[in-house]
mmCIF file of C-alpha atoms in Angstrom:
data_model
loop_
_atom_site.group_PDB
_atom_site.id
_atom_site.type_symbol
_atom_site.label_atom_id
_atom_site.label_comp_id
_atom_site.label_asym_id
_atom_site.label_seq_id
_atom_site.Cartn_x
_atom_site.Cartn_y
_atom_site.Cartn_z
ATOM 1 C CA VAL A 1 95.577 95.562 121.147
ATOM 2 C CA ILE A 2 95.155 93.718 117.847
ATOM 3 C CA ALA A 3 96.170 96.814 115.887
ATOM 4 C CA ALA A 4 99.286 97.278 118.031
ATOM 5 C CA ILE A 5 100.300 93.646 117.602
ATOM 6 C CA SER A 6 99.734 93.869 113.853
ATOM 7 C CA VAL A 7 101.866 96.997 113.609
ATOM 8 C CA ARG A 8 104.609 95.457 115.720
ATOM 9 C CA PHE A 9 104.862 92.072 114.024
ATOM 10 C CA VAL A 10 103.080 92.148 110.654
ATOM 11 C CA TYR A 11 103.992 95.648 109.440
ATOM 12 C CA PRO A 12 107.766 94.959 109.184
ATOM 13 C CA ALA A 13 107.287 91.375 107.903
ATOM 14 C CA PHE A 14 108.634 91.969 104.400
ATOM 15 C CA GLN A 15 111.128 94.657 105.322
ATOM 16 C CA LEU A 16 112.794 92.294 107.795
ATOM 17 C CA GLU A 17 113.739 90.122 104.831
ATOM 18 C CA GLY A 18 116.413 92.727 104.156
ATOM 19 C CA ARG A 19 118.440 93.313 101.055
ATOM 20 C CA PRO A 20 118.429 89.616 99.998
ATOM 21 C CA PHE A 21 114.717 90.073 99.314
ATOM 22 C CA TRP A 22 115.570 90.266 95.595
ATOM 23 C CA PHE A 23 116.242 86.540 95.765
ATOM 24 C CA ILE A 24 112.700 85.889 96.991
ATOM 25 C CA LEU A 25 111.217 88.223 94.368
ATOM 26 C CA SER A 26 113.094 86.451 91.579
ATOM 27 C CA ASP A 27 111.619 83.120 92.676
ATOM 28 C CA PRO A 28 108.949 81.717 90.319
ATOM 29 C CA VAL A 29 106.437 81.709 93.200
ATOM 30 C CA PRO A 30 103.884 84.464 92.525
ATOM 31 C CA GLN A 31 103.615 87.379 94.956
ATOM 32 C CA ARG A 32 99.999 86.410 95.626
ATOM 33 C CA GLU A 33 101.136 83.059 97.024
ATOM 34 C CA MET A 34 103.902 84.675 99.052
ATOM 35 C CA CYS A 35 101.425 87.156 100.509
ATOM 36 C CA ARG A 36 99.003 84.355 101.403
ATOM 37 C CA LYS A 37 101.774 82.451 103.181
ATOM 38 C CA LYS A 38 102.712 85.526 105.223
ATOM 39 C CA LEU A 39 99.095 86.074 106.176
ATOM 40 C CA GLY A 40 98.757 82.380 107.002
ATOM 41 C CA LEU A 41 101.630 82.839 109.389
ATOM 42 C CA PHE A 42 100.286 85.950 111.117
ATOM 43 C CA ILE A 43 96.484 85.703 111.111
ATOM 44 C CA PRO A 44 96.064 82.532 113.255
ATOM 45 C CA PRO A 45 97.987 83.860 116.301
ATOM 46 C CA VAL A 46 96.293 87.257 116.000
ATOM 47 C CA LEU A 47 92.910 85.552 115.733
ATOM 48 C CA VAL A 48 93.535 83.301 118.746
ATOM 49 C CA LEU A 49 94.680 86.241 120.862
ATOM 50 C CA ALA A 50 91.704 88.351 119.749
ATOM 51 C CA LEU A 51 89.226 85.588 120.539
ATOM 52 C CA ILE A 52 90.749 85.004 123.984
ATOM 53 C CA LEU A 53 90.703 88.716 124.824
ATOM 54 C CA ASN A 54 87.154 89.040 123.536
ATOM 55 C CA TYR A 55 85.960 86.030 125.503
ATOM 56 C CA LEU A 56 87.572 87.248 128.733
ATOM 57 C CA SER A 57 86.203 90.769 128.353
ATOM 58 C CA ASN A 58 82.735 89.407 127.604
ATOM 59 C CA ARG A 59 82.892 87.160 130.667
ATOM 60 C CA TYR A 60 83.888 90.152 132.776
ATOM 61 C CA MET A 61 81.238 92.527 131.392
ATOM 62 C CA SER A 62 78.497 89.883 130.836
ATOM 63 C CA PRO A 63 76.650 91.629 127.993
ATOM 64 C CA PRO A 64 73.299 90.475 126.629
ATOM 65 C CA PRO A 65 73.575 87.404 124.375
ATOM 66 C CA PHE A 66 73.197 89.301 121.095
ATOM 67 C CA LEU A 67 76.115 91.597 121.980
ATOM 68 C CA PHE A 68 78.169 88.615 123.122
ATOM 69 C CA TYR A 69 77.876 86.946 119.702
ATOM 70 C CA LEU A 70 78.086 90.201 117.802
ATOM 71 C CA SER A 71 81.421 90.967 119.437
ATOM 72 C CA PHE A 72 82.815 87.630 118.249
ATOM 73 C CA GLY A 73 81.726 88.380 114.698
ATOM 74 C CA TYR A 74 83.313 91.804 114.877
ATOM 75 C CA ILE A 75 86.566 90.503 116.312
ATOM 76 C CA LEU A 76 86.804 88.056 113.399
ATOM 77 C CA LEU A 77 86.680 91.009 111.013
ATOM 78 C CA VAL A 78 89.276 92.935 113.007
ATOM 79 C CA SER A 79 91.561 89.896 113.133
ATOM 80 C CA PHE A 80 91.665 89.802 109.345
ATOM 81 C CA VAL A 81 91.594 93.535 108.562
ATOM 82 C CA SER A 82 94.400 94.541 110.955
ATOM 83 C CA PRO A 83 97.099 92.179 109.637
ATOM 84 C CA LEU A 84 96.077 92.931 106.053
ATOM 85 C CA ALA A 85 96.283 96.680 106.673
ATOM 86 C CA ALA A 86 99.654 96.282 108.382
ATOM 87 C CA LEU A 87 100.982 94.174 105.510
ATOM 88 C CA TYR A 88 99.662 96.601 102.907
ATOM 89 C CA LEU A 89 101.104 99.678 104.600
ATOM 90 C CA GLY A 90 104.315 97.811 105.395
ATOM 91 C CA THR A 91 104.909 97.125 101.715
ATOM 92 C CA ARG A 92 103.988 100.583 100.455
ATOM 93 C CA LYS A 93 107.356 102.215 100.900
ATOM 94 C CA ILE A 94 109.831 99.515 101.793
ATOM 95 C CA ASP A 95 113.369 100.724 102.343
ATOM 96 C CA PHE A 96 115.743 97.797 102.664
ATOM 97 C CA HIS A 97 118.662 100.076 103.528
ATOM 98 C CA GLU A 98 117.435 100.890 107.022
ATOM 99 C CA THR A 99 116.085 98.699 109.795
ATOM 100 C CA PRO A 100 112.294 98.676 110.146
ATOM 101 C CA ASN A 101 110.946 100.745 113.004
ATOM 102 C CA PRO A 102 107.185 100.220 113.150
ATOM 103 C CA TYR A 103 106.627 102.422 116.201
ATOM 104 C CA GLY A 104 108.989 105.271 115.504
ATOM 105 C CA GLY A 105 108.591 105.520 111.772
ATOM 106 C CA MET A 106 105.919 107.412 109.912
ATOM 107 C CA GLY A 107 104.717 104.214 108.221
ATOM 108 C CA GLY A 108 104.052 102.474 111.537
ATOM 109 C CA ILE A 109 102.195 105.493 112.867
ATOM 110 C CA THR A 110 100.160 105.675 109.661
ATOM 111 C CA ALA A 111 99.330 101.968 109.921
ATOM 112 C CA MET A 112 98.202 102.362 113.517
ATOM 113 C CA LEU A 113 96.068 105.395 112.660
ATOM 114 C CA ALA A 114 94.504 103.564 109.702
ATOM 115 C CA MET A 115 93.545 100.593 111.877
ATOM 116 C CA LEU A 116 92.213 102.849 114.630
ATOM 117 C CA SER A 117 90.163 104.769 112.041
ATOM 118 C CA TYR A 118 88.650 101.510 110.800
ATOM 119 C CA ALA A 119 87.808 100.541 114.377
ATOM 120 C CA ALA A 120 86.340 103.966 115.180
ATOM 121 C CA VAL A 121 84.065 104.031 112.134
ATOM 122 C CA SER A 122 82.908 100.421 112.398
ATOM 123 C CA LEU A 123 82.440 100.533 116.172
ATOM 124 C CA GLY A 124 80.629 103.847 115.909
ATOM 125 C CA LEU A 125 78.164 102.395 113.416
ATOM 126 C CA MET A 126 77.796 99.252 115.486
ATOM 127 C CA ALA A 127 77.255 101.197 118.715
ATOM 128 C CA TRP A 128 74.640 103.380 117.049
ATOM 129 C CA SER A 129 72.580 100.398 115.938
ATOM 130 C CA SER A 130 73.233 98.248 119.010
ATOM 131 C CA SER A 131 72.253 100.975 121.469
ATOM 132 C CA SER A 132 68.681 101.001 120.213
ATOM 133 C CA LEU A 133 68.521 97.205 120.427
ATOM 134 C CA LEU A 134 69.992 97.314 123.915
ATOM 135 C CA PHE A 135 67.398 99.872 124.985
ATOM 136 C CA PHE A 136 64.570 97.432 124.268
ATOM 137 C CA VAL A 137 66.384 94.338 125.522
ATOM 138 C CA GLN A 138 67.252 95.916 128.893
ATOM 139 C CA ARG A 139 63.657 96.994 129.437
ATOM 140 C CA LYS A 140 62.382 93.566 128.354
ATOM 141 C CA ILE A 141 60.257 95.133 125.627
ATOM 142 C CA MET A 142 59.775 93.474 122.264
ATOM 143 C CA VAL A 143 62.184 95.018 119.776
ATOM 144 C CA PRO A 144 60.330 96.678 116.877
ATOM 145 C CA PHE A 145 60.913 95.126 113.474
ATOM 146 C CA SER A 146 62.228 98.422 112.068
ATOM 147 C CA VAL A 147 64.925 98.568 114.755
ATOM 148 C CA GLN A 148 65.910 94.959 114.050
ATOM 149 C CA MET A 149 66.121 95.634 110.312
ATOM 150 C CA ARG A 150 68.179 98.794 110.825
ATOM 151 C CA ALA A 151 70.622 96.915 113.060
ATOM 152 C CA ALA A 152 70.861 94.024 110.594
ATOM 153 C CA ALA A 153 71.466 96.468 107.734
ATOM 154 C CA VAL A 154 74.241 98.208 109.666
ATOM 155 C CA TYR A 155 75.887 94.900 110.586
ATOM 156 C CA LEU A 156 75.726 93.741 106.969
ATOM 157 C CA LEU A 157 77.138 97.078 105.836
ATOM 158 C CA ILE A 158 80.073 96.721 108.222
ATOM 159 C CA ALA A 159 80.702 93.127 107.104
ATOM 160 C CA ALA A 160 80.466 93.977 103.399
ATOM 161 C CA GLY A 161 82.641 97.067 103.818
ATOM 162 C CA SER A 162 85.215 95.043 105.722
ATOM 163 C CA LEU A 163 85.286 92.341 103.059
ATOM 164 C CA LEU A 164 85.767 94.962 100.337
ATOM 165 C CA LEU A 165 88.499 96.597 102.402
ATOM 166 C CA MET A 166 90.243 93.239 102.839
ATOM 167 C CA ARG A 167 90.096 92.634 99.099
ATOM 168 C CA PHE A 168 91.524 96.080 98.394
ATOM 169 C CA LEU A 169 94.303 95.627 100.957
ATOM 170 C CA PHE A 170 95.266 92.185 99.647
ATOM 171 C CA ARG A 171 95.378 93.334 96.035
ATOM 172 C CA GLY A 172 97.242 96.479 97.057
ATOM 173 C CA THR A 173 99.831 94.422 98.918
ATOM 174 C CA ILE A 174 100.416 92.273 95.848
ATOM 175 C CA ARG A 175 100.698 95.388 93.684
ATOM 176 C CA ASN A 176 103.185 96.867 96.170
ATOM 177 C CA LEU A 177 105.254 93.675 96.094
ATOM 178 C CA GLU A 178 105.304 93.683 92.294
ATOM 179 C CA ASN A 179 106.521 97.297 92.254
ATOM 180 C CA ILE A 180 109.392 96.875 94.728
ATOM 181 C CA GLU A 181 112.679 98.232 93.454
ATOM 182 C CA LEU A 182 115.764 96.849 95.124
#
């Protein structure tokens, strides 16, 4: 849901500026600041929606406490990665001569596939480590230290990888904005 909303609203954010975008690019405000302002506009509503959906799904499924809190940490990452990925891919090949079509165009499909790939890899890693923890928690057996360390390492790997990905996407978006030809 978060990926679809990001593709629908964030992906065409710069392209919707249209041909007068040259005026914005000629402004003395750096592209970094402009990109931060766009993200400041889009991330809070995406984050609020993601947290509400996560809370409601957790209330419905009633997972063990560690999965409940883990899901909130993960949804924070997704709420930042998805808009950044949509913004990055939306600025890669901007064409101001045609109207943006995030769902029908190849760029929108690519953005959606990129976000779904991120979710598949990170959720796969998280499910692999969480399943062993869940096995012990459900049987009310003390979780071995090695299983706890493996899960913590996987969670840290996902967080660090996501932070690096966000940095790459932000810098790439700025680079894309600097290379726009009108």
